[in-house]
């Protein structure tokens, strides 16, 4: 879960490692808040039906994803690759991000971690310069898929 949280943070702040040129998303600079929701039903799809209710209740109580508050500045956008490397390094992950598409309105890529056993697909779209939405689908190698929807919203030009 920590990997996905950091991934969402990194993508929302336009940080990515890639062999292709990244195009910054068309977003306002300033203070942003990002909320995330996990699709627990999809996560439980591979669990035997007799255990779903119990496990679902446990997960919903423990998996509260906090609002990510961040300041996006021109400096943040200058070196996206270095920012992404630092984000994954601080979480203790050895991951590789392959960028599939990068425009001012859309980003998509695949993150591969743990020797290829865990992959995460990221699709981000700019709704307008003050709202960005992402779909993050993690496949943890036989443990089912985790679907996370994130919404980043611009709050102000100045950061607290």
mmCIF file of C-alpha atoms in Angstrom:
data_model
loop_
_atom_site.group_PDB
_atom_site.id
_atom_site.type_symbol
_atom_site.label_atom_id
_atom_site.label_comp_id
_atom_site.label_asym_id
_atom_site.label_seq_id
_atom_site.Cartn_x
_atom_site.Cartn_y
_atom_site.Cartn_z
ATOM 1 C CA UNK A 1 0.000 0.000 0.000
ATOM 2 C CA UNK A 2 2.865 2.343 0.815
ATOM 3 C CA UNK A 3 4.236 1.828 -2.710
ATOM 4 C CA UNK A 4 0.930 2.852 -4.267
ATOM 5 C CA UNK A 5 0.554 5.868 -1.985
ATOM 6 C CA UNK A 6 3.999 7.154 -2.933
ATOM 7 C CA UNK A 7 3.294 6.386 -6.579
ATOM 8 C CA UNK A 8 0.097 8.435 -6.534
ATOM 9 C CA UNK A 9 1.946 11.281 -4.854
ATOM 10 C CA UNK A 10 4.725 11.120 -7.402
ATOM 11 C CA UNK A 11 2.477 11.013 -10.447
ATOM 12 C CA UNK A 12 0.244 13.761 -9.165
ATOM 13 C CA UNK A 13 3.262 16.007 -8.778
ATOM 14 C CA UNK A 14 4.352 15.160 -12.309
ATOM 15 C CA UNK A 15 7.421 13.218 -11.323
ATOM 16 C CA UNK A 16 8.458 10.360 -13.562
ATOM 17 C CA UNK A 17 11.498 8.405 -14.695
ATOM 18 C CA UNK A 18 11.525 7.636 -18.375
ATOM 19 C CA UNK A 19 13.596 7.048 -21.462
ATOM 20 C CA UNK A 20 11.296 9.392 -23.396
ATOM 21 C CA UNK A 21 10.842 13.102 -22.895
ATOM 22 C CA UNK A 22 8.175 13.892 -20.335
ATOM 23 C CA UNK A 23 5.743 16.682 -21.031
ATOM 24 C CA UNK A 24 4.502 18.518 -17.929
ATOM 25 C CA UNK A 25 0.782 18.273 -17.404
ATOM 26 C CA UNK A 26 -1.221 21.472 -17.850
ATOM 27 C CA UNK A 27 -1.660 22.229 -14.137
ATOM 28 C CA UNK A 28 -1.733 25.387 -12.066
ATOM 29 C CA UNK A 29 1.258 25.928 -9.812
ATOM 30 C CA UNK A 30 0.579 26.216 -6.089
ATOM 31 C CA UNK A 31 -1.119 24.265 -3.328
ATOM 32 C CA UNK A 32 -2.809 20.976 -4.299
ATOM 33 C CA UNK A 33 -4.728 18.384 -2.318
ATOM 34 C CA UNK A 34 -5.106 14.835 -3.606
ATOM 35 C CA UNK A 35 -7.710 12.368 -2.367
ATOM 36 C CA UNK A 36 -7.686 8.656 -3.129
ATOM 37 C CA UNK A 37 -10.234 5.853 -3.033
ATOM 38 C CA UNK A 38 -9.469 2.158 -3.216
ATOM 39 C CA UNK A 39 -11.867 -0.302 -4.862
ATOM 40 C CA UNK A 40 -12.100 -2.860 -2.059
ATOM 41 C CA UNK A 41 -14.553 -5.062 -3.977
ATOM 42 C CA UNK A 42 -12.069 -5.607 -6.802
ATOM 43 C CA UNK A 43 -9.337 -6.297 -4.272
ATOM 44 C CA UNK A 44 -11.442 -9.008 -2.613
ATOM 45 C CA UNK A 45 -12.475 -10.669 -5.886
ATOM 46 C CA UNK A 46 -9.817 -13.411 -5.545
ATOM 47 C CA UNK A 47 -10.639 -14.143 -1.888
ATOM 48 C CA UNK A 48 -12.966 -17.087 -1.152
ATOM 49 C CA UNK A 49 -16.528 -15.832 -0.704
ATOM 50 C CA UNK A 50 -16.749 -17.178 2.844
ATOM 51 C CA UNK A 51 -13.875 -14.871 3.895
ATOM 52 C CA UNK A 52 -14.767 -11.722 1.923
ATOM 53 C CA UNK A 53 -17.066 -10.071 4.475
ATOM 54 C CA UNK A 54 -14.620 -10.475 7.358
ATOM 55 C CA UNK A 55 -11.593 -9.423 5.356
ATOM 56 C CA UNK A 56 -13.520 -6.554 3.740
ATOM 57 C CA UNK A 57 -14.490 -5.177 7.150
ATOM 58 C CA UNK A 58 -10.889 -5.396 8.366
ATOM 59 C CA UNK A 59 -9.533 -3.683 5.277
ATOM 60 C CA UNK A 60 -12.065 -0.857 5.274
ATOM 61 C CA UNK A 61 -11.271 -0.045 8.913
ATOM 62 C CA UNK A 62 -7.496 -0.054 8.452
ATOM 63 C CA UNK A 63 -7.069 1.379 4.959
ATOM 64 C CA UNK A 64 -7.803 5.047 5.385
ATOM 65 C CA UNK A 65 -5.846 6.866 2.708
ATOM 66 C CA UNK A 66 -4.993 10.381 3.907
ATOM 67 C CA UNK A 67 -5.368 13.508 1.820
ATOM 68 C CA UNK A 68 -2.012 14.325 0.233
ATOM 69 C CA UNK A 69 -1.185 18.009 0.577
ATOM 70 C CA UNK A 70 1.587 19.344 -1.609
ATOM 71 C CA UNK A 71 3.064 22.444 -3.133
ATOM 72 C CA UNK A 72 3.809 22.256 -6.847
ATOM 73 C CA UNK A 73 6.327 24.877 -7.932
ATOM 74 C CA UNK A 74 8.221 25.570 -11.122
ATOM 75 C CA UNK A 75 11.285 24.015 -9.427
ATOM 76 C CA UNK A 76 9.313 20.831 -8.716
ATOM 77 C CA UNK A 77 8.609 20.468 -12.419
ATOM 78 C CA UNK A 78 12.168 21.161 -13.647
ATOM 79 C CA UNK A 79 13.719 17.781 -12.888
ATOM 80 C CA UNK A 80 10.903 15.228 -12.818
ATOM 81 C CA UNK A 81 13.172 12.202 -13.164
ATOM 82 C CA UNK A 82 15.262 13.112 -10.093
ATOM 83 C CA UNK A 83 12.114 13.766 -8.061
ATOM 84 C CA UNK A 84 10.673 10.359 -8.978
ATOM 85 C CA UNK A 85 13.897 8.527 -8.144
ATOM 86 C CA UNK A 86 13.997 10.217 -4.751
ATOM 87 C CA UNK A 87 10.343 9.332 -4.027
ATOM 88 C CA UNK A 88 10.897 5.629 -4.650
ATOM 89 C CA UNK A 89 14.289 5.596 -2.951
ATOM 90 C CA UNK A 90 12.799 7.028 0.262
ATOM 91 C CA UNK A 91 10.241 4.190 0.305
ATOM 92 C CA UNK A 92 12.975 1.573 -0.107
ATOM 93 C CA UNK A 93 11.727 0.454 -3.512
ATOM 94 C CA UNK A 94 13.689 -0.670 -6.535
ATOM 95 C CA UNK A 95 11.226 0.148 -9.288
ATOM 96 C CA UNK A 96 11.329 1.062 -12.964
ATOM 97 C CA UNK A 97 8.769 3.311 -14.644
ATOM 98 C CA UNK A 98 8.137 2.917 -18.361
ATOM 99 C CA UNK A 99 6.322 5.917 -19.808
ATOM 100 C CA UNK A 100 3.755 4.921 -22.432
ATOM 101 C CA UNK A 101 2.325 8.374 -23.173
ATOM 102 C CA UNK A 102 3.150 11.881 -22.020
ATOM 103 C CA UNK A 103 1.300 14.979 -23.220
ATOM 104 C CA UNK A 104 0.148 18.172 -21.518
ATOM 105 C CA UNK A 105 -3.287 16.563 -21.068
ATOM 106 C CA UNK A 106 -2.448 12.929 -20.317
ATOM 107 C CA UNK A 107 0.166 10.655 -18.755
ATOM 108 C CA UNK A 108 0.286 6.858 -18.776
ATOM 109 C CA UNK A 109 2.962 4.465 -17.664
ATOM 110 C CA UNK A 110 3.732 1.108 -16.090
ATOM 111 C CA UNK A 111 5.710 0.779 -12.870
ATOM 112 C CA UNK A 112 7.498 -2.540 -12.342
ATOM 113 C CA UNK A 113 8.865 -3.467 -8.899
ATOM 114 C CA UNK A 114 10.174 -6.486 -7.004
ATOM 115 C CA UNK A 115 11.911 -8.099 -9.962
ATOM 116 C CA UNK A 116 8.855 -7.888 -12.221
ATOM 117 C CA UNK A 117 6.449 -9.575 -9.798
ATOM 118 C CA UNK A 118 4.532 -6.395 -9.016
ATOM 119 C CA UNK A 119 3.303 -4.017 -11.706
ATOM 120 C CA UNK A 120 1.275 -0.864 -11.449
ATOM 121 C CA UNK A 121 -0.417 0.886 -14.359
ATOM 122 C CA UNK A 122 -0.976 4.627 -14.067
ATOM 123 C CA UNK A 123 -3.299 6.694 -16.248
ATOM 124 C CA UNK A 124 -3.603 10.398 -15.447
ATOM 125 C CA UNK A 125 -5.796 12.933 -17.241
ATOM 126 C CA UNK A 126 -6.050 16.676 -16.887
ATOM 127 C CA UNK A 127 -9.722 17.569 -16.536
ATOM 128 C CA UNK A 128 -8.794 21.250 -16.396
ATOM 129 C CA UNK A 129 -5.768 23.147 -15.061
ATOM 130 C CA UNK A 130 -7.145 22.877 -11.510
ATOM 131 C CA UNK A 131 -8.225 19.209 -11.514
ATOM 132 C CA UNK A 132 -6.279 16.044 -12.362
ATOM 133 C CA UNK A 133 -7.697 12.506 -12.131
ATOM 134 C CA UNK A 134 -5.752 9.246 -12.092
ATOM 135 C CA UNK A 135 -6.505 5.553 -12.239
ATOM 136 C CA UNK A 136 -3.853 3.387 -10.616
ATOM 137 C CA UNK A 137 -4.116 -0.396 -10.989
ATOM 138 C CA UNK A 138 -1.642 -2.489 -9.030
ATOM 139 C CA UNK A 139 -1.127 -6.180 -9.706
ATOM 140 C CA UNK A 140 0.820 -7.730 -6.858
ATOM 141 C CA UNK A 141 1.580 -11.074 -8.494
ATOM 142 C CA UNK A 142 -1.234 -13.494 -7.694
ATOM 143 C CA UNK A 143 -2.770 -11.418 -4.915
ATOM 144 C CA UNK A 144 -5.309 -9.749 -7.163
ATOM 145 C CA UNK A 145 -5.517 -6.210 -8.444
ATOM 146 C CA UNK A 146 -5.770 -3.028 -6.420
ATOM 147 C CA UNK A 147 -7.691 -0.220 -8.105
ATOM 148 C CA UNK A 148 -7.124 3.274 -6.784
ATOM 149 C CA UNK A 149 -8.782 6.416 -8.098
ATOM 150 C CA UNK A 150 -7.141 9.721 -7.207
ATOM 151 C CA UNK A 151 -8.355 13.262 -7.685
ATOM 152 C CA UNK A 152 -5.933 16.162 -7.383
ATOM 153 C CA UNK A 153 -7.473 19.589 -6.894
ATOM 154 C CA UNK A 154 -5.750 22.941 -6.930
ATOM 155 C CA UNK A 155 -6.556 24.956 -3.809
ATOM 156 C CA UNK A 156 -4.543 28.186 -4.089
ATOM 157 C CA UNK A 157 -1.642 29.873 -5.817
ATOM 158 C CA UNK A 158 0.249 30.183 -2.527
ATOM 159 C CA UNK A 159 1.349 27.239 -0.419
ATOM 160 C CA UNK A 160 0.724 27.085 3.334
#
